[in-house]
């Protein structure tokens, strides 16, 4: 049979590129998925996420702790990996042609003010985000920085994201619990209470502190096949399960805020 002109045109016309849904993840070692006491070699175990940097459509992490210098592959458990998986599952279930990009900017040991400075240089080189997740402040409270100063830095981080991406939904997070002395606990409580006062449109507070209690006997590489806790044994970081739960909490907040692709 002879093809019609319309049929021939349809046969050679490329399909439209899928929509891109971009998520930015910003923070310190918890946002990078640092595995606590696990060494670099140990963190390449079966529970770790292995990611190729810089490949379109893949998870991109800037500042990850455990990078193989020969392959450039990351061996950690960033919450963004689970968040990406959940968003992609949502798109598949909804029959949406969407490519999900998740970019994590997270360095171990960062204070909130340092993250803000890094973002000032980083954001101008990035396309706008549809959603941005911020989890930083553990190092601030752990060194007893003034709570109002930490809170001010967090507000500036959120504001900078809104300036960069006017349509973005920003998901801030309470500072997670840890095995720390009473004065640090009080500092953390004050910052978390201040975060609840933010009423900016399209800002959403994810209560990591309240939803993810810290267990005393946490994950180590030696117990990776039997440990069921969300915490790492160093008293500050999380297990692979814990990092996946953080990703789930951000996803649940996005769903509640009707921020997911539709």
Coordinates of C-alpha atoms in Angstrom, one line a residue:
X1 CA 0.0 0.0 0.0
X2 CA 1.1 3.5 -0.8
X3 CA 1.7 5.8 2.3
X4 CA -0.1 9.1 2.4
X5 CA 1.8 12.3 2.7
X6 CA 0.6 12.6 6.3
X7 CA 1.7 9.1 7.1
X8 CA 5.1 9.7 5.7
X9 CA 5.5 12.9 7.6
X10 CA 4.5 11.2 10.8
X11 CA 7.0 8.5 10.2
X12 CA 10.0 10.9 10.0
X13 CA 8.9 13.4 12.5
X14 CA 10.8 12.9 15.8
X15 CA 8.8 12.5 18.9
X16 CA 8.7 15.4 21.3
X17 CA 11.4 15.4 23.9
X18 CA 10.0 14.5 27.4
X19 CA 9.5 17.2 29.9
X20 CA 12.3 17.5 32.4
X21 CA 11.5 17.7 36.1
X22 CA 14.5 19.1 38.0
X23 CA 15.1 18.7 41.7
X24 CA 18.0 20.3 43.6
X25 CA 19.2 18.8 46.9
X26 CA 21.4 21.1 49.1
X27 CA 23.1 20.3 52.4
X28 CA 26.1 18.8 54.1
X29 CA 27.1 15.1 54.8
X30 CA 23.6 13.9 55.5
X31 CA 22.3 15.2 52.2
X32 CA 25.3 13.5 50.5
X33 CA 24.4 10.2 52.1
X34 CA 27.6 9.7 54.1
X35 CA 27.6 6.3 55.7
X36 CA 29.0 7.1 59.1
X37 CA 31.8 4.8 60.3
X38 CA 32.0 2.9 57.0
X39 CA 35.3 3.4 55.3
X40 CA 35.5 4.2 51.6
X41 CA 36.1 0.6 50.7
X42 CA 33.3 -0.6 52.9
X43 CA 30.8 1.9 51.7
X44 CA 30.9 0.2 48.3
X45 CA 28.9 -2.6 49.8
X46 CA 25.6 -3.9 48.4
X47 CA 23.5 -1.2 50.3
X48 CA 25.4 1.7 48.8
X49 CA 24.2 3.6 45.8
X50 CA 26.7 3.7 42.9
X51 CA 26.2 6.7 40.7
X52 CA 27.9 7.9 37.5
X53 CA 28.6 11.6 37.6
X54 CA 27.7 13.9 34.8
X55 CA 25.7 11.5 32.7
X56 CA 22.4 13.1 31.3
X57 CA 19.4 11.6 33.1
X58 CA 21.5 10.2 35.9
X59 CA 21.8 11.4 39.5
X60 CA 24.5 14.0 39.8
X61 CA 26.2 14.6 43.1
X62 CA 28.6 17.4 43.7
X63 CA 30.9 17.1 46.8
X64 CA 30.3 13.5 47.6
X65 CA 32.8 12.0 50.1
X66 CA 33.5 8.6 48.5
X67 CA 34.4 8.9 44.9
X68 CA 36.5 6.3 43.1
X69 CA 39.3 8.4 41.4
X70 CA 39.6 5.9 38.6
X71 CA 35.9 5.5 37.7
X72 CA 34.5 8.7 39.0
X73 CA 31.7 6.7 40.6
X74 CA 30.1 7.6 43.9
X75 CA 29.7 5.1 46.7
X76 CA 27.2 6.6 49.1
X77 CA 23.5 6.7 49.8
X78 CA 22.2 10.2 49.0
X79 CA 18.5 10.7 49.9
X80 CA 18.2 12.2 46.4
X81 CA 18.6 8.7 44.9
X82 CA 15.5 7.4 46.6
X83 CA 13.6 10.6 45.8
X84 CA 14.5 10.2 42.2
X85 CA 13.3 6.6 42.2
X86 CA 10.0 7.6 43.8
X87 CA 9.3 10.5 41.4
X88 CA 10.1 8.2 38.4
X89 CA 7.7 5.6 39.8
X90 CA 5.0 8.2 40.1
X91 CA 5.6 9.3 36.5
X92 CA 5.4 5.8 35.3
X93 CA 2.2 5.0 37.2
X94 CA 0.7 8.3 35.8
X95 CA 1.8 7.5 32.2
X96 CA 3.8 10.8 32.1
X97 CA 6.7 11.3 29.7
X98 CA 8.9 13.0 32.1
X99 CA 12.7 12.8 32.6
X100 CA 13.6 13.3 36.3
X101 CA 16.9 15.0 37.0
X102 CA 18.2 15.2 40.6
X103 CA 21.2 17.3 41.4
X104 CA 22.8 17.1 44.9
X105 CA 25.2 19.8 46.1
X106 CA 26.4 18.6 49.5
X107 CA 29.8 18.6 51.2
X108 CA 30.7 17.1 54.5
X109 CA 31.2 19.5 57.4
X110 CA 29.4 22.5 55.8
X111 CA 27.9 25.1 58.0
X112 CA 24.7 26.8 56.7
X113 CA 26.6 30.0 55.9
X114 CA 29.1 28.1 53.9
X115 CA 26.4 26.4 51.9
X116 CA 24.8 29.7 51.1
X117 CA 28.2 31.0 49.8
X118 CA 28.6 28.0 47.6
X119 CA 25.1 28.3 46.2
X120 CA 25.8 31.9 45.2
X121 CA 28.4 30.6 42.8
X122 CA 26.6 27.4 41.9
X123 CA 23.1 28.5 41.1
X124 CA 23.8 31.0 38.2
X125 CA 25.1 28.1 36.2
X126 CA 22.0 25.9 36.7
X127 CA 18.7 25.8 34.9
X128 CA 15.7 26.5 37.1
X129 CA 14.5 23.9 39.5
X130 CA 10.9 22.6 39.9
X131 CA 11.7 21.6 43.5
X132 CA 14.5 22.2 45.9
X133 CA 15.2 20.3 49.1
X134 CA 17.5 21.8 51.8
X135 CA 18.8 19.8 54.8
X136 CA 21.7 21.6 56.6
X137 CA 22.4 22.8 60.1
X138 CA 23.7 19.8 62.1
X139 CA 27.2 21.3 62.0
X140 CA 25.9 24.7 63.2
X141 CA 24.1 23.3 66.2
X142 CA 26.9 20.9 66.9
X143 CA 29.3 23.8 67.4
X144 CA 26.7 25.8 69.3
X145 CA 26.3 28.6 66.7
X146 CA 23.8 31.2 67.6
X147 CA 20.3 29.7 66.7
X148 CA 19.1 33.0 65.2
X149 CA 22.2 33.2 63.0
X150 CA 21.7 29.6 61.8
X151 CA 18.0 30.4 61.1
X152 CA 18.9 33.6 59.2
X153 CA 21.3 31.6 57.0
X154 CA 18.6 29.1 56.2
X155 CA 16.1 31.8 55.3
X156 CA 18.7 33.3 53.0
X157 CA 19.2 29.9 51.3
X158 CA 15.5 29.5 50.8
X159 CA 15.2 33.1 49.4
X160 CA 18.1 32.5 47.0
X161 CA 16.4 29.5 45.6
X162 CA 13.2 31.4 45.0
X163 CA 15.2 34.1 43.3
X164 CA 16.9 31.6 41.0
X165 CA 13.7 29.6 40.2
X166 CA 10.6 31.8 40.7
X167 CA 8.2 28.8 40.2
X168 CA 10.1 26.5 42.6
X169 CA 8.7 24.7 45.6
X170 CA 11.3 24.8 48.4
X171 CA 11.3 22.0 50.9
X172 CA 13.2 22.9 54.0
X173 CA 13.9 20.4 56.7
X174 CA 14.2 20.4 60.5
X175 CA 17.6 19.5 61.7
X176 CA 17.7 15.7 62.4
X177 CA 18.2 14.3 65.9
X178 CA 21.6 12.9 67.0
X179 CA 23.2 11.5 70.1
X180 CA 24.4 14.8 71.4
X181 CA 24.7 16.6 74.8
X182 CA 21.8 18.7 76.3
X183 CA 23.2 22.1 75.2
X184 CA 23.4 21.0 71.6
X185 CA 19.9 19.4 71.8
X186 CA 18.6 22.8 73.1
X187 CA 20.3 24.6 70.2
X188 CA 18.8 22.3 67.7
X189 CA 15.3 22.7 69.3
X190 CA 15.5 26.4 69.0
X191 CA 16.5 26.4 65.3
X192 CA 13.7 23.8 64.5
X193 CA 11.2 25.9 66.3
X194 CA 12.2 29.0 64.4
X195 CA 11.8 27.1 61.1
X196 CA 8.1 26.5 61.9
X197 CA 7.5 30.3 61.8
X198 CA 8.2 30.5 58.0
X199 CA 5.0 31.3 56.1
X200 CA 6.5 32.0 52.6
X201 CA 4.3 30.9 49.7
X202 CA 5.6 27.6 48.2
X203 CA 7.8 26.9 51.2
X204 CA 7.2 23.6 52.9
X205 CA 8.8 22.3 56.1
X206 CA 9.7 18.6 56.2
X207 CA 10.0 17.4 59.8
X208 CA 13.0 15.1 59.6
X209 CA 13.6 15.5 63.3
X210 CA 10.1 14.4 64.3
X211 CA 9.7 11.6 61.7
X212 CA 13.1 10.0 62.0
X213 CA 14.1 9.3 65.6
X214 CA 17.7 8.4 66.2
X215 CA 18.5 4.9 67.5
X216 CA 21.5 4.3 69.7
X217 CA 22.7 1.1 68.1
X218 CA 23.0 2.0 64.4
X219 CA 24.2 0.6 61.1
X220 CA 27.8 -0.4 60.5
X221 CA 29.2 -2.2 57.5
X222 CA 29.7 -5.4 59.6
X223 CA 26.0 -5.4 60.4
X224 CA 24.7 -4.3 57.0
X225 CA 22.7 -7.5 56.4
X226 CA 21.0 -7.6 59.8
X227 CA 20.7 -4.0 61.0
X228 CA 17.2 -2.6 60.8
X229 CA 17.8 0.9 62.3
X230 CA 17.7 4.2 60.4
X231 CA 20.8 5.4 62.2
X232 CA 24.6 5.0 61.8
X233 CA 26.8 4.0 64.7
X234 CA 28.6 7.3 64.8
X235 CA 25.6 9.0 66.5
X236 CA 25.1 11.6 63.8
X237 CA 24.6 10.1 60.3
X238 CA 22.2 7.5 58.9
X239 CA 22.1 4.0 57.6
X240 CA 21.2 3.3 54.0
X241 CA 17.6 2.6 55.2
X242 CA 17.6 6.0 57.0
X243 CA 18.7 7.9 53.9
X244 CA 16.1 6.2 51.9
X245 CA 13.5 7.3 54.5
X246 CA 14.7 10.9 54.2
X247 CA 14.1 10.6 50.5
X248 CA 10.7 9.2 51.2
X249 CA 9.8 12.1 53.5
X250 CA 10.8 14.7 50.9
X251 CA 8.7 12.8 48.3
X252 CA 5.7 12.6 50.7
X253 CA 5.9 16.4 51.2
X254 CA 6.1 17.0 47.5
X255 CA 3.0 14.9 47.0
X256 CA 1.1 16.8 49.7
X257 CA 2.1 20.1 48.1
X258 CA 1.0 18.9 44.7
X259 CA 4.5 19.6 43.4
X260 CA 5.0 16.3 41.6
X261 CA 4.8 16.1 37.8
X262 CA 1.2 16.0 36.5

